[in-house]
């Protein structure tokens, strides 16, 4: 399998990261539960890890939307999904990316400024505080995501200098992932790197879930709830 084809699939942690912005209460355990109930059927790698496609993400988005917006029980949602599967039609108009290899994002400085709606001053500040970094004078998808997020937070008075603590926390969490997968990388056998990548994705998802829960708890505490 080529590296592009491999990246057409996502780990459960990557799926969680895609959905949590729209569904803050979604969790890895919730996704596993929906799989156990037969509402989704992700592929499995030879080592047993789940491999999700964009079609799987769209299916999950439909399930979560029907629960949240229409209060439908899972039995009814499953019946609708089964009917759609029999008729070979989508359950809802697709909003995710098509199920194809992910194209590399490689933006110039001007393209990043335009895509993220940032000023030159704001981007320079991001770079000064280590939140965004160009590689060979170009910016990747992560740089674009960071730039857009920081741009949105600026509306609440939060600037790059305020977000150094977020970067520091992310780096510490990345260190935990690196520590956890180190034994897998030391094996150096066939499939070791692929298994380490899958494991890193799942651990990252769990850390995202934990981080989101702790953040919500902290905010509730600040509000006196």
Short mmCIF file of C-alpha atoms in Angstrom, two decimals:
data_model
loop_
_atom_site.label_atom_id
_atom_site.label_comp_id
_atom_site.label_asym_id
_atom_site.label_seq_id
_atom_site.Cartn_x
_atom_site.Cartn_y
_atom_site.Cartn_z
CA UNK A 1 0.00 0.00 0.00
CA UNK A 2 1.39 3.41 -0.92
CA UNK A 3 1.82 6.11 1.72
CA UNK A 4 -0.94 8.15 0.02
CA UNK A 5 -3.38 5.27 0.14
CA UNK A 6 -2.53 4.64 3.78
CA UNK A 7 -3.38 8.23 4.65
CA UNK A 8 -6.81 7.80 3.05
CA UNK A 9 -7.55 5.97 6.31
CA UNK A 10 -7.65 7.51 9.75
CA UNK A 11 -7.14 6.20 13.25
CA UNK A 12 -9.89 6.47 15.83
CA UNK A 13 -7.98 9.35 17.42
CA UNK A 14 -7.93 11.29 14.16
CA UNK A 15 -11.66 10.70 13.72
CA UNK A 16 -12.27 12.00 17.23
CA UNK A 17 -10.29 15.15 16.44
CA UNK A 18 -12.41 15.74 13.32
CA UNK A 19 -15.72 15.38 15.15
CA UNK A 20 -15.12 16.99 18.54
CA UNK A 21 -15.47 20.54 17.26
CA UNK A 22 -19.04 19.82 16.18
CA UNK A 23 -19.84 17.21 18.85
CA UNK A 24 -17.92 18.10 22.05
CA UNK A 25 -19.30 15.12 23.95
CA UNK A 26 -18.16 12.48 21.46
CA UNK A 27 -15.46 10.17 22.79
CA UNK A 28 -13.46 7.14 21.74
CA UNK A 29 -15.64 4.96 23.95
CA UNK A 30 -18.75 6.38 22.23
CA UNK A 31 -17.34 5.54 18.77
CA UNK A 32 -16.49 2.03 19.95
CA UNK A 33 -20.00 1.66 21.38
CA UNK A 34 -21.57 2.65 18.05
CA UNK A 35 -19.39 0.08 16.33
CA UNK A 36 -20.48 -2.56 18.85
CA UNK A 37 -24.12 -1.72 18.11
CA UNK A 38 -23.51 -2.28 14.40
CA UNK A 39 -24.01 1.31 13.25
CA UNK A 40 -20.50 1.64 11.82
CA UNK A 41 -18.07 -0.96 10.52
CA UNK A 42 -14.56 0.46 10.11
CA UNK A 43 -11.92 -1.64 8.45
CA UNK A 44 -9.21 -3.28 10.56
CA UNK A 45 -5.47 -3.33 10.02
CA UNK A 46 -3.60 -6.66 10.22
CA UNK A 47 -2.70 -5.77 13.81
CA UNK A 48 -6.36 -5.17 14.68
CA UNK A 49 -6.50 -1.36 14.73
CA UNK A 50 -9.54 0.42 13.33
CA UNK A 51 -9.07 2.20 9.98
CA UNK A 52 -11.72 4.82 9.23
CA UNK A 53 -12.49 6.37 5.86
CA UNK A 54 -14.11 9.74 5.22
CA UNK A 55 -17.32 7.83 4.49
CA UNK A 56 -17.14 6.39 8.02
CA UNK A 57 -16.71 9.89 9.44
CA UNK A 58 -19.73 11.11 7.47
CA UNK A 59 -21.76 8.18 8.80
CA UNK A 60 -20.71 9.01 12.35
CA UNK A 61 -21.63 12.65 11.82
CA UNK A 62 -25.09 11.59 10.66
CA UNK A 63 -25.60 9.34 13.70
CA UNK A 64 -24.48 11.99 16.17
CA UNK A 65 -26.58 14.68 14.48
CA UNK A 66 -29.72 12.55 14.56
CA UNK A 67 -29.18 11.86 18.26
CA UNK A 68 -28.50 15.48 19.15
CA UNK A 69 -30.95 17.31 16.89
CA UNK A 70 -33.84 14.86 16.53
CA UNK A 71 -33.43 12.84 19.75
CA UNK A 72 -33.80 9.65 17.74
CA UNK A 73 -33.01 6.35 19.46
CA UNK A 74 -30.16 4.30 18.03
CA UNK A 75 -32.59 1.60 16.89
CA UNK A 76 -34.35 4.06 14.58
CA UNK A 77 -31.07 5.50 13.31
CA UNK A 78 -29.78 2.00 12.60
CA UNK A 79 -32.95 1.15 10.64
CA UNK A 80 -32.47 4.25 8.51
CA UNK A 81 -28.82 3.44 7.93
CA UNK A 82 -29.65 -0.14 6.97
CA UNK A 83 -32.28 1.10 4.51
CA UNK A 84 -29.80 3.52 2.96
CA UNK A 85 -27.23 0.73 2.68
CA UNK A 86 -29.73 -1.57 0.92
CA UNK A 87 -30.56 1.19 -1.55
CA UNK A 88 -26.86 2.08 -1.93
CA UNK A 89 -27.52 5.74 -1.25
CA UNK A 90 -25.87 8.14 1.21
CA UNK A 91 -27.74 8.81 4.46
CA UNK A 92 -27.15 12.55 4.08
CA UNK A 93 -25.46 14.96 1.65
CA UNK A 94 -21.70 14.53 2.15
CA UNK A 95 -19.93 17.30 3.99
CA UNK A 96 -16.57 15.64 4.59
CA UNK A 97 -13.82 15.30 2.05
CA UNK A 98 -14.24 12.59 -0.58
CA UNK A 99 -12.87 9.14 0.14
CA UNK A 100 -9.59 9.55 -1.67
CA UNK A 101 -5.93 9.98 -0.75
CA UNK A 102 -5.34 13.17 1.21
CA UNK A 103 -3.53 15.77 -0.85
CA UNK A 104 -0.54 17.47 0.68
CA UNK A 105 -1.05 21.07 1.74
CA UNK A 106 1.89 23.26 0.76
CA UNK A 107 1.19 26.98 1.00
CA UNK A 108 3.34 30.01 0.39
CA UNK A 109 3.32 32.77 2.97
CA UNK A 110 0.83 34.84 1.00
CA UNK A 111 -1.42 31.82 0.46
CA UNK A 112 -1.42 31.07 4.19
CA UNK A 113 -2.27 34.68 5.03
CA UNK A 114 -5.19 34.56 2.62
CA UNK A 115 -6.44 31.10 3.67
CA UNK A 116 -6.32 31.92 7.39
CA UNK A 117 -7.43 35.57 7.04
CA UNK A 118 -4.39 36.69 9.01
CA UNK A 119 -2.36 39.87 8.85
CA UNK A 120 1.38 39.79 8.24
CA UNK A 121 1.88 41.05 11.79
CA UNK A 122 -0.25 38.24 13.26
CA UNK A 123 1.61 35.54 11.32
CA UNK A 124 4.96 36.95 12.37
CA UNK A 125 3.77 36.82 15.99
CA UNK A 126 2.77 33.16 15.55
CA UNK A 127 6.24 32.37 14.24
CA UNK A 128 7.97 34.36 16.97
CA UNK A 129 6.17 32.30 19.64
CA UNK A 130 6.81 29.01 17.86
CA UNK A 131 3.18 28.24 17.03
CA UNK A 132 3.74 28.12 13.27
CA UNK A 133 6.87 27.23 11.35
CA UNK A 134 7.64 27.24 7.64
CA UNK A 135 9.47 24.29 6.12
CA UNK A 136 11.44 25.15 2.99
CA UNK A 137 9.51 28.47 2.93
CA UNK A 138 6.15 26.70 2.76
CA UNK A 139 3.42 25.90 5.31
CA UNK A 140 1.61 22.58 5.76
CA UNK A 141 -1.93 21.64 6.83
CA UNK A 142 -1.08 21.81 10.54
CA UNK A 143 0.26 25.34 10.14
CA UNK A 144 -2.98 26.31 8.39
CA UNK A 145 -5.11 24.77 11.13
CA UNK A 146 -3.13 26.54 13.85
CA UNK A 147 -3.28 29.87 12.01
CA UNK A 148 -7.06 29.61 11.58
CA UNK A 149 -7.61 28.66 15.21
CA UNK A 150 -5.45 31.47 16.53
CA UNK A 151 -7.17 33.89 14.18
CA UNK A 152 -10.56 32.86 15.56
CA UNK A 153 -9.34 33.15 19.16
CA UNK A 154 -8.13 36.69 18.47
CA UNK A 155 -11.80 37.74 18.38
CA UNK A 156 -11.87 36.93 22.12
CA UNK A 157 -8.75 38.92 22.87
CA UNK A 158 -6.39 35.93 22.87
CA UNK A 159 -3.15 36.47 21.00
CA UNK A 160 -0.24 34.20 20.18
CA UNK A 161 1.62 35.17 23.36
CA UNK A 162 -1.32 33.93 25.45
CA UNK A 163 -1.28 30.56 23.73
CA UNK A 164 2.26 29.51 24.60
CA UNK A 165 0.82 27.45 27.45
CA UNK A 166 -1.29 25.51 24.94
CA UNK A 167 1.78 24.76 22.85
CA UNK A 168 3.73 23.71 25.94
CA UNK A 169 0.94 21.35 26.99
CA UNK A 170 0.77 19.84 23.49
CA UNK A 171 4.52 19.26 23.49
CA UNK A 172 4.31 17.50 26.86
CA UNK A 173 1.49 15.29 25.57
CA UNK A 174 3.51 14.52 22.44
CA UNK A 175 6.30 13.44 24.76
CA UNK A 176 3.95 10.99 26.46
CA UNK A 177 2.99 9.52 23.07
CA UNK A 178 6.64 9.24 22.08
CA UNK A 179 7.42 7.47 25.36
CA UNK A 180 4.55 5.02 24.85
CA UNK A 181 5.48 4.03 21.29
CA UNK A 182 9.25 3.85 21.88
CA UNK A 183 9.16 0.07 22.58
CA UNK A 184 7.33 -0.50 19.28
CA UNK A 185 9.88 1.52 17.33
CA UNK A 186 12.75 -0.43 18.90
CA UNK A 187 11.43 -3.69 17.47
CA UNK A 188 12.43 -2.67 13.92
CA UNK A 189 10.53 -5.64 12.50
CA UNK A 190 8.12 -5.69 9.55
CA UNK A 191 5.16 -3.44 10.25
CA UNK A 192 6.73 -1.92 13.38
CA UNK A 193 6.50 1.65 12.11
CA UNK A 194 2.91 1.17 10.90
CA UNK A 195 1.87 -0.26 14.26
CA UNK A 196 3.63 2.58 16.08
CA UNK A 197 1.75 5.09 13.89
CA UNK A 198 -1.59 3.44 14.63
CA UNK A 199 -0.82 3.28 18.35
CA UNK A 200 0.24 6.93 18.38
CA UNK A 201 -3.05 7.90 16.74
CA UNK A 202 -5.11 6.02 19.29
CA UNK A 203 -3.16 7.40 22.26
CA UNK A 204 -3.43 10.91 20.82
CA UNK A 205 -7.19 10.50 20.59
CA UNK A 206 -7.41 9.38 24.20
CA UNK A 207 -5.31 12.35 25.29
CA UNK A 208 -7.56 14.69 23.29
CA UNK A 209 -10.58 13.20 25.03
CA UNK A 210 -8.96 13.59 28.44
CA UNK A 211 -7.83 17.13 27.67
CA UNK A 212 -11.33 18.14 26.52
CA UNK A 213 -12.92 16.66 29.66
CA UNK A 214 -10.47 18.41 31.97
CA UNK A 215 -10.96 21.70 30.11
CA UNK A 216 -14.75 21.48 30.41
CA UNK A 217 -14.41 20.68 34.09
CA UNK A 218 -12.09 23.62 34.62
CA UNK A 219 -14.42 26.01 32.82
CA UNK A 220 -17.38 24.81 34.88
CA UNK A 221 -15.34 25.45 37.99
CA UNK A 222 -14.48 28.97 36.82
CA UNK A 223 -18.21 29.61 36.31
CA UNK A 224 -18.98 28.33 39.78
CA UNK A 225 -21.04 25.38 38.53
#
